[in-house]
Amino acid sequence: MAKRRPNGGGTISRRSDGRYMGRAYVTDTDGNRVRKTVYGATWDDANEKLGKLQDQERNGVPVPSRSWSLGEWLNYWLEHIVEPECEHNTYVKYESKVRLYLLPHLGKKPLVKLTPAQLRTFMALLKREKVGAATRFEVLRVLRNALNRAIREELLTRNVALLVDMPKVSKDKGTAWSAREAIAFLRSVRAHRLYAACVLVLVLGLRRSEVLGLRWQDIDFEAGRFTPVKQVQREKGVGLVLKDLKTESSQAVLPLPEFCARVLEERRELQELEQKIAGAHWAQQDGHDLIFSSEHGGMIDPTGFSRTFDRLVKRADVRRITVRLARHTCGTLLAFLKVHPKVAQAILRHSQISMTMDVYTHVVGDSEREAVTMLAELLEDPLIG
């Protein structure tokens, strides 16, 4: 005797090929009532799938109004969600991972039928192709973000990428300079027009975009503090732009150590001289009086600043490190400058003073004694170098 489903529970019938077909009316993502079909090898299989479909309907989760491939969804996500809502640099990073890795290997897969096994096979393939762990990590992270948004758009009910383990990435990205190395570098670049910018990177731990976005109105010399508000970024099709920092914590009022205030005063004198020399060719900054401008008053490209920093490091004959790593010398130099721990805590943005004291306790050892003399010379003679 044929089994029956309750009234309103849809229908199940047997096909000519022996399989069972279940059908019921549900709501799609466009708000239309559509008849959805599921299949099973047995009546019970079809009944179970039909029950899940109707449970989803009762919970207010619509079925997709169209069958997206993963590639179609990724392209839609990039164009209509990422590009309008995210920073340009974020879009560029996501787009490259989609174009280079996800589309070629997974683009034709049906979005709703994507499985963890398929993703594990894909990640294993990237590893065999010698794609670095850090890149594989970013590829999977981009896919997770895209599928999370597909859930919000009610195209998916789960994110299968969350079921795939992230590649393990080594956190060893090098060692920041010791105090001796940092001070040797500062002595070497003392005469360079961007010396003050190097000081702020090393002593205050500011990112290059934050340093280049600092304006004179952000500095309070009398109170001995500053407030980073802007950053310089390059956007495709636009060029260099001055943008707000992303978070409120990035815009906190921070102490300005005396050493940093002194080099900024020197920077102001140099900038006034450069403006006088440039004359009518000095670029107008639309109310943004940047501290670190080009020789003609314009914004400085963060990538160009990194190249300048690399050249200065090479010329200084110290261990080669990046700007990003150099700023982690901050705690060490604050201790050598004898900045009060509470002030250093604010600059380092430590939640507890014990974290700052741990840095202060361990920075000075026998191997650093030479740095004390070098720093004293740098502080006493502003023209050294």
GROMACS .gro file of C-alpha atoms in nm:
model
  385
    1MET     CA    1   0.000   0.000   0.000
    2ALA     CA    2   0.141   0.342  -0.100
    3LYS     CA    3   0.245   0.566   0.183
    4ARG     CA    4   0.080   0.905   0.214
    5ARG     CA    5   0.202   1.239   0.340
    6PRO     CA    6  -0.021   1.462   0.555
    7ASN     CA    7  -0.240   1.727   0.391
    8GLY     CA    8  -0.029   2.022   0.275
    9GLY     CA    9   0.285   1.811   0.306
   10GLY     CA   10   0.350   1.786  -0.067
   11THR     CA   11   0.341   1.476  -0.282
   12ILE     CA   12   0.574   1.185  -0.345
   13SER     CA   13   0.551   0.969  -0.656
   14ARG     CA   14   0.757   0.697  -0.816
   15ARG     CA   15   0.932   0.770  -1.144
   16SER     CA   16   0.970   0.534  -1.436
   17ASP     CA   17   1.339   0.488  -1.352
   18GLY     CA   18   1.246   0.355  -1.006
   19ARG     CA   19   1.345   0.665  -0.809
   20TYR     CA   20   1.103   0.865  -0.597
   21MET     CA   21   1.020   1.230  -0.657
   22GLY     CA   22   0.889   1.464  -0.387
   23ARG     CA   23   0.727   1.797  -0.471
   24ALA     CA   24   0.600   2.085  -0.257
   25TYR     CA   25   0.532   2.457  -0.284
   26VAL     CA   26   0.783   2.684  -0.109
   27THR     CA   27   0.892   3.051  -0.122
   28ASP     CA   28   1.199   3.157  -0.320
   29THR     CA   29   1.436   3.448  -0.254
   30ASP     CA   30   1.231   3.671  -0.489
   31GLY     CA   31   0.919   3.615  -0.275
   32ASN     CA   32   0.744   3.391  -0.528
   33ARG     CA   33   0.566   3.063  -0.452
   34VAL     CA   34   0.739   2.794  -0.657
   35ARG     CA   35   0.710   2.417  -0.679
   36LYS     CA   36   1.033   2.256  -0.567
   37THR     CA   37   1.132   1.897  -0.649
   38VAL     CA   38   1.357   1.658  -0.457
   39TYR     CA   39   1.463   1.303  -0.544
   40GLY     CA   40   1.542   0.990  -0.348
   41ALA     CA   41   1.631   0.627  -0.413
   42THR     CA   42   1.346   0.518  -0.184
   43TRP     CA   43   1.019   0.667  -0.064
   44ASP     CA   44   1.175   0.729   0.277
   45ASP     CA   45   1.471   0.913   0.121
   46ALA     CA   46   1.241   1.141  -0.076
   47ASN     CA   47   1.018   1.190   0.229
   48GLU     CA   48   1.318   1.294   0.443
   49LYS     CA   49   1.440   1.545   0.184
   50LEU     CA   50   1.092   1.687   0.137
   51GLY     CA   51   1.055   1.721   0.514
   52LYS     CA   52   1.382   1.917   0.538
   53LEU     CA   53   1.266   2.144   0.256
   54GLN     CA   54   0.940   2.220   0.433
   55ASP     CA   55   1.113   2.267   0.770
   56GLN     CA   56   1.325   2.530   0.598
   57GLU     CA   57   1.006   2.692   0.465
   58ARG     CA   58   0.847   2.697   0.811
   59ASN     CA   59   1.162   2.859   0.953
   60GLY     CA   60   1.135   3.140   0.700
   61VAL     CA   61   1.438   3.040   0.493
   62PRO     CA   62   1.354   3.077   0.121
   63VAL     CA   63   1.502   2.863  -0.155
   64PRO     CA   64   1.732   3.033  -0.407
   65SER     CA   65   1.544   3.187  -0.701
   66ARG     CA   66   1.819   3.081  -0.938
   67SER     CA   67   2.098   2.827  -0.953
   68TRP     CA   68   2.422   3.017  -0.897
   69SER     CA   69   2.758   2.870  -0.979
   70LEU     CA   70   3.028   2.958  -0.729
   71GLY     CA   71   3.200   3.170  -0.993
   72GLU     CA   72   2.884   3.369  -1.065
   73TRP     CA   73   2.833   3.437  -0.698
   74LEU     CA   74   3.197   3.538  -0.639
   75ASN     CA   75   3.186   3.785  -0.928
   76TYR     CA   76   2.855   3.927  -0.804
   77TRP     CA   77   2.990   3.949  -0.448
   78LEU     CA   78   3.302   4.136  -0.563
   79GLU     CA   79   3.117   4.382  -0.787
   80HIS     CA   80   2.806   4.456  -0.581
   81ILE     CA   81   2.918   4.402  -0.221
   82VAL     CA   82   3.295   4.418  -0.174
   83GLU     CA   83   3.382   4.703  -0.412
   84PRO     CA   84   3.109   4.946  -0.293
   85GLU     CA   85   3.140   4.866   0.079
   86CYS     CA   86   3.510   4.793   0.145
   87GLU     CA   87   3.839   4.979   0.119
   88HIS     CA   88   3.992   4.970  -0.228
   89ASN     CA   89   4.296   4.777  -0.104
   90THR     CA   90   4.065   4.514   0.044
   91TYR     CA   91   3.883   4.480  -0.288
   92VAL     CA   92   4.212   4.442  -0.478
   93LYS     CA   93   4.327   4.168  -0.238
   94TYR     CA   94   3.998   3.978  -0.258
   95GLU     CA   95   3.971   4.014  -0.636
   96SER     CA   96   4.319   3.870  -0.691
   97LYS     CA   97   4.244   3.561  -0.480
   98VAL     CA   98   3.916   3.505  -0.664
   99ARG     CA   99   4.065   3.555  -1.010
  100LEU     CA  100   4.388   3.360  -0.962
  101TYR     CA  101   4.273   3.067  -0.750
  102LEU     CA  102   3.901   3.029  -0.686
  103LEU     CA  103   3.755   3.086  -1.033
  104PRO     CA  104   3.995   2.857  -1.226
  105HIS     CA  105   3.944   2.562  -0.992
  106LEU     CA  106   3.597   2.601  -0.841
  107GLY     CA  107   3.417   2.859  -1.052
  108LYS     CA  108   3.186   2.613  -1.233
  109LYS     CA  109   3.077   2.428  -0.918
  110PRO     CA  110   2.710   2.481  -0.821
  111LEU     CA  111   2.701   2.712  -0.521
  112VAL     CA  112   2.445   2.511  -0.324
  113LYS     CA  113   2.619   2.178  -0.394
  114LEU     CA  114   2.968   2.282  -0.284
  115THR     CA  115   3.106   2.030  -0.034
  116PRO     CA  116   3.386   2.029   0.225
  117ALA     CA  117   3.549   1.740   0.037
  118GLN     CA  118   3.569   1.950  -0.281
  119LEU     CA  119   3.731   2.234  -0.088
  120ARG     CA  120   3.984   2.003   0.080
  121THR     CA  121   4.078   1.863  -0.261
  122PHE     CA  122   4.116   2.220  -0.392
  123MET     CA  123   4.338   2.325  -0.099
  124ALA     CA  124   4.552   2.012  -0.142
  125LEU     CA  125   4.592   2.097  -0.512
  126LEU     CA  126   4.714   2.449  -0.428
  127LYS     CA  127   4.967   2.298  -0.189
  128ARG     CA  128   5.094   2.059  -0.456
  129GLU     CA  129   5.127   2.354  -0.691
  130LYS     CA  130   5.361   2.516  -0.435
  131VAL     CA  131   5.123   2.797  -0.344
  132GLY     CA  132   5.250   2.936  -0.012
  133ALA     CA  133   5.069   2.867   0.313
  134ALA     CA  134   4.999   3.237   0.370
  135THR     CA  135   4.836   3.266   0.026
  136ARG     CA  136   4.632   2.947   0.076
  137PHE     CA  137   4.518   3.088   0.411
  138GLU     CA  138   4.398   3.409   0.243
  139VAL     CA  139   4.223   3.218  -0.039
  140LEU     CA  140   4.019   3.014   0.209
  141ARG     CA  141   3.948   3.323   0.419
  142VAL     CA  142   3.813   3.507   0.112
  143LEU     CA  143   3.592   3.208   0.027
  144ARG     CA  144   3.460   3.195   0.384
  145ASN     CA  145   3.370   3.565   0.366
  146ALA     CA  146   3.195   3.521   0.032
  147LEU     CA  147   2.992   3.222   0.152
  148ASN     CA  148   2.898   3.401   0.474
  149ARG     CA  149   2.749   3.677   0.264
  150ALA     CA  150   2.565   3.419   0.051
  151ILE     CA  151   2.402   3.295   0.374
  152ARG     CA  152   2.298   3.651   0.461
  153GLU     CA  153   2.151   3.681   0.111
  154GLU     CA  154   1.964   3.353   0.183
  155LEU     CA  155   2.130   3.169  -0.105
  156LEU     CA  156   2.288   2.913   0.129
  157THR     CA  157   2.196   2.759   0.461
  158ARG     CA  158   2.552   2.675   0.574
  159ASN     CA  159   2.911   2.775   0.503
  160VAL     CA  160   3.099   2.461   0.402
  161ALA     CA  161   3.429   2.652   0.397
  162LEU     CA  162   3.409   2.675   0.777
  163LEU     CA  163   3.435   2.296   0.790
  164VAL     CA  164   3.777   2.303   0.620
  165ASP     CA  165   4.081   2.361   0.840
  166MET     CA  166   4.284   2.674   0.774
  167PRO     CA  167   4.644   2.617   0.653
  168LYS     CA  168   4.899   2.665   0.928
  169VAL     CA  169   5.101   2.980   0.867
  170SER     CA  170   5.431   3.042   1.040
  171LYS     CA  171   5.413   3.350   1.259
  172ASP     CA  172   5.788   3.398   1.246
  173LYS     CA  173   5.812   3.706   1.026
  174GLY     CA  174   6.154   3.815   1.146
  175THR     CA  175   6.291   3.998   1.443
  176ALA     CA  176   6.261   4.371   1.501
  177TRP     CA  177   6.577   4.576   1.551
  178SER     CA  178   6.752   4.591   1.881
  179ALA     CA  179   6.800   4.936   2.033
  180ARG     CA  180   7.158   4.944   1.903
  181GLU     CA  181   7.047   4.867   1.546
  182ALA     CA  182   6.761   5.117   1.556
  183ILE     CA  183   6.978   5.398   1.691
  184ALA     CA  184   7.253   5.320   1.440
  185PHE     CA  185   6.993   5.356   1.165
  186LEU     CA  186   6.864   5.688   1.302
  187ARG     CA  187   7.215   5.827   1.326
  188SER     CA  188   7.278   5.729   0.965
  189VAL     CA  189   6.960   5.895   0.828
  190ARG     CA  190   6.984   6.208   1.047
  191ALA     CA  191   7.028   6.439   0.748
  192HIS     CA  192   6.748   6.292   0.535
  193ARG     CA  193   6.433   6.499   0.480
  194LEU     CA  194   6.218   6.211   0.611
  195TYR     CA  195   6.426   6.155   0.924
  196ALA     CA  196   6.135   6.262   1.147
  197ALA     CA  197   5.906   6.009   0.977
  198CYS     CA  198   6.157   5.733   1.054
  199VAL     CA  199   6.168   5.848   1.416
  200LEU     CA  200   5.788   5.826   1.448
  201VAL     CA  201   5.784   5.477   1.297
  202LEU     CA  202   6.055   5.351   1.532
  203VAL     CA  203   5.968   5.537   1.852
  204LEU     CA  204   5.589   5.558   1.832
  205GLY     CA  205   5.525   5.241   1.633
  206LEU     CA  206   5.304   5.418   1.378
  207ARG     CA  207   5.217   5.251   1.049
  208ARG     CA  208   5.354   5.415   0.735
  209SER     CA  209   5.006   5.525   0.621
  210GLU     CA  210   4.941   5.682   0.964
  211VAL     CA  211   5.273   5.868   0.963
  212LEU     CA  212   5.217   6.003   0.612
  213GLY     CA  213   4.862   6.109   0.705
  214LEU     CA  214   4.966   6.314   1.010
  215ARG     CA  215   4.880   6.684   0.988
  216TRP     CA  216   5.016   6.976   1.186
  217GLN     CA  217   4.671   7.030   1.338
  218ASP     CA  218   4.695   6.678   1.485
  219ILE     CA  219   4.996   6.779   1.700
  220ASP     CA  220   4.959   6.962   2.033
  221PHE     CA  221   5.314   7.064   2.120
  222GLU     CA  222   5.215   7.250   2.437
  223ALA     CA  223   5.028   6.953   2.584
  224GLY     CA  224   5.283   6.702   2.450
  225ARG     CA  225   5.034   6.483   2.266
  226PHE     CA  226   4.900   6.403   1.921
  227THR     CA  227   4.592   6.248   1.765
  228PRO     CA  228   4.631   6.038   1.448
  229VAL     CA  229   4.314   6.090   1.242
  230LYS     CA  230   4.405   6.036   0.877
  231GLN     CA  231   4.600   5.796   0.661
  232VAL     CA  232   4.736   5.814   0.306
  233GLN     CA  233   4.632   5.539   0.064
  234ARG     CA  234   4.651   5.483  -0.310
  235GLU     CA  235   4.327   5.399  -0.488
  236LYS     CA  236   4.300   5.263  -0.841
  237GLY     CA  237   4.184   5.524  -1.088
  238VAL     CA  238   4.205   5.799  -0.826
  239GLY     CA  239   4.563   5.813  -0.700
  240LEU     CA  240   4.669   5.913  -0.351
  241VAL     CA  241   4.387   5.995  -0.112
  242LEU     CA  242   4.367   6.105   0.251
  243LYS     CA  243   4.119   5.887   0.438
  244ASP     CA  244   3.992   5.857   0.794
  245LEU     CA  245   4.150   5.588   1.009
  246LYS     CA  246   3.925   5.286   1.036
  247THR     CA  247   3.858   5.261   1.410
  248GLU     CA  248   3.812   5.492   1.707
  249SER     CA  249   4.105   5.324   1.884
  250SER     CA  250   4.328   5.426   1.594
  251GLN     CA  251   4.227   5.790   1.659
  252ALA     CA  252   4.305   5.794   2.032
  253VAL     CA  253   4.495   6.088   2.183
  254LEU     CA  254   4.853   5.968   2.237
  255PRO     CA  255   5.147   6.113   2.432
  256LEU     CA  256   5.424   6.278   2.230
  257PRO     CA  257   5.769   6.215   2.384
  258GLU     CA  258   6.003   6.515   2.392
  259PHE     CA  259   6.246   6.355   2.148
  260CYS     CA  260   5.969   6.316   1.889
  261ALA     CA  261   5.848   6.674   1.948
  262ARG     CA  262   6.200   6.803   1.881
  263VAL     CA  263   6.238   6.624   1.550
  264LEU     CA  264   5.891   6.743   1.443
  265GLU     CA  265   5.990   7.104   1.515
  266GLU     CA  266   6.294   7.050   1.291
  267ARG     CA  267   6.068   6.895   1.029
  268ARG     CA  268   5.847   7.205   1.032
  269GLU     CA  269   6.146   7.431   0.971
  270LEU     CA  270   6.258   7.211   0.681
  271GLN     CA  271   5.909   7.208   0.530
  272GLU     CA  272   5.887   7.586   0.546
  273LEU     CA  273   6.219   7.605   0.359
  274GLU     CA  274   6.096   7.355   0.096
  275GLN     CA  275   5.776   7.555   0.051
  276LYS     CA  276   5.976   7.873   0.005
  277ILE     CA  277   6.195   7.707  -0.257
  278ALA     CA  278   5.896   7.557  -0.442
  279GLY     CA  279   5.712   7.887  -0.446
  280ALA     CA  280   5.413   7.882  -0.679
  281HIS     CA  281   5.475   7.513  -0.750
  282TRP     CA  282   5.386   7.416  -0.393
  283ALA     CA  283   5.078   7.189  -0.401
  284GLN     CA  284   4.768   7.306  -0.216
  285GLN     CA  285   4.646   7.046   0.034
  286ASP     CA  286   4.278   7.147   0.060
  287GLY     CA  287   4.297   7.229   0.428
  288HIS     CA  288   4.506   6.923   0.514
  289ASP     CA  289   4.841   7.057   0.629
  290LEU     CA  290   5.043   6.737   0.603
  291ILE     CA  291   5.361   6.707   0.807
  292PHE     CA  292   5.530   6.471   0.566
  293SER     CA  293   5.471   6.614   0.222
  294SER     CA  294   5.674   6.572  -0.092
  295GLU     CA  295   5.929   6.838  -0.187
  296HIS     CA  296   5.648   7.017  -0.370
  297GLY     CA  297   5.381   6.981  -0.100
  298GLY     CA  298   5.191   6.676  -0.228
  299MET     CA  299   5.112   6.351  -0.052
  300ILE     CA  300   5.380   6.082  -0.029
  301ASP     CA  301   5.299   5.737  -0.165
  302PRO     CA  302   5.322   5.474   0.115
  303THR     CA  303   5.488   5.231  -0.127
  304GLY     CA  304   5.739   5.502  -0.221
  305PHE     CA  305   5.809   5.562   0.147
  306SER     CA  306   5.883   5.191   0.192
  307ARG     CA  307   6.127   5.203  -0.098
  308THR     CA  308   6.297   5.506   0.054
  309PHE     CA  309   6.316   5.329   0.389
  310ASP     CA  310   6.473   5.022   0.223
  311ARG     CA  311   6.739   5.238   0.056
  312LEU     CA  312   6.816   5.413   0.385
  313VAL     CA  313   6.848   5.079   0.565
  314LYS     CA  314   7.088   4.954   0.301
  315ARG     CA  315   7.295   5.271   0.325
  316ALA     CA  316   7.302   5.252   0.705
  317ASP     CA  317   7.463   4.906   0.690
  318VAL     CA  318   7.224   4.754   0.944
  319ARG     CA  319   7.022   4.436   0.927
  320ARG     CA  320   6.758   4.455   0.654
  321ILE     CA  321   6.400   4.469   0.784
  322THR     CA  322   6.075   4.614   0.652
  323VAL     CA  323   5.894   4.926   0.772
  324ARG     CA  324   5.620   4.706   0.915
  325LEU     CA  325   5.870   4.514   1.127
  326ALA     CA  326   6.073   4.822   1.217
  327ARG     CA  327   5.781   4.979   1.401
  328HIS     CA  328   5.790   4.692   1.652
  329THR     CA  329   6.114   4.839   1.787
  330CYS     CA  330   5.892   5.098   1.954
  331GLY     CA  331   5.886   4.951   2.308
  332THR     CA  332   6.261   4.907   2.317
  333LEU     CA  333   6.334   5.266   2.219
  334LEU     CA  334   6.079   5.410   2.462
  335ALA     CA  335   6.263   5.234   2.742
  336PHE     CA  336   6.599   5.370   2.626
  337LEU     CA  337   6.452   5.719   2.600
  338LYS     CA  338   6.341   5.677   2.964
  339VAL     CA  339   5.982   5.757   2.874
  340HIS     CA  340   5.764   5.704   3.183
  341PRO     CA  341   5.602   5.357   3.179
  342LYS     CA  342   5.250   5.504   3.200
  343VAL     CA  343   5.323   5.718   2.894
  344ALA     CA  344   5.474   5.421   2.715
  345GLN     CA  345   5.167   5.215   2.803
  346ALA     CA  346   4.947   5.467   2.620
  347ILE     CA  347   5.178   5.477   2.316
  348LEU     CA  348   5.205   5.098   2.299
  349ARG     CA  349   4.830   5.070   2.362
  350HIS     CA  350   4.882   4.803   2.627
  351SER     CA  351   4.572   4.721   2.831
  352GLN     CA  352   4.778   4.657   3.146
  353ILE     CA  353   5.089   4.832   3.281
  354SER     CA  354   5.242   4.489   3.355
  355MET     CA  355   5.274   4.432   2.979
  356THR     CA  356   5.470   4.756   2.944
  357MET     CA  357   5.690   4.680   3.243
  358ASP     CA  358   5.771   4.340   3.094
  359VAL     CA  359   5.910   4.519   2.788
  360TYR     CA  360   6.099   4.771   3.003
  361THR     CA  361   6.250   4.499   3.219
  362HIS     CA  362   6.397   4.299   2.934
  363VAL     CA  363   6.522   4.554   2.682
  364VAL     CA  364   6.851   4.651   2.846
  365GLY     CA  365   7.118   4.385   2.862
  366ASP     CA  366   7.495   4.369   2.828
  367SER     CA  367   7.469   4.353   2.449
  368GLU     CA  368   7.279   4.684   2.450
  369ARG     CA  369   7.519   4.895   2.657
  370GLU     CA  370   7.670   5.049   2.346
  371ALA     CA  371   7.324   5.173   2.248
  372VAL     CA  372   7.304   5.390   2.560
  373THR     CA  373   7.606   5.595   2.450
  374MET     CA  374   7.483   5.611   2.091
  375LEU     CA  375   7.143   5.738   2.200
  376ALA     CA  376   7.296   6.000   2.429
  377GLU     CA  377   7.496   6.136   2.136
  378LEU     CA  378   7.187   6.144   1.919
  379LEU     CA  379   6.987   6.331   2.181
  380GLU     CA  380   7.258   6.579   2.276
  381ASP     CA  381   7.365   6.675   1.924
  382PRO     CA  382   7.070   6.727   1.684
  383LEU     CA  383   7.312   6.769   1.393
  384ILE     CA  384   7.491   6.436   1.440
  385GLY     CA  385   7.500   6.202   1.141
   0.00000   0.00000   0.00000
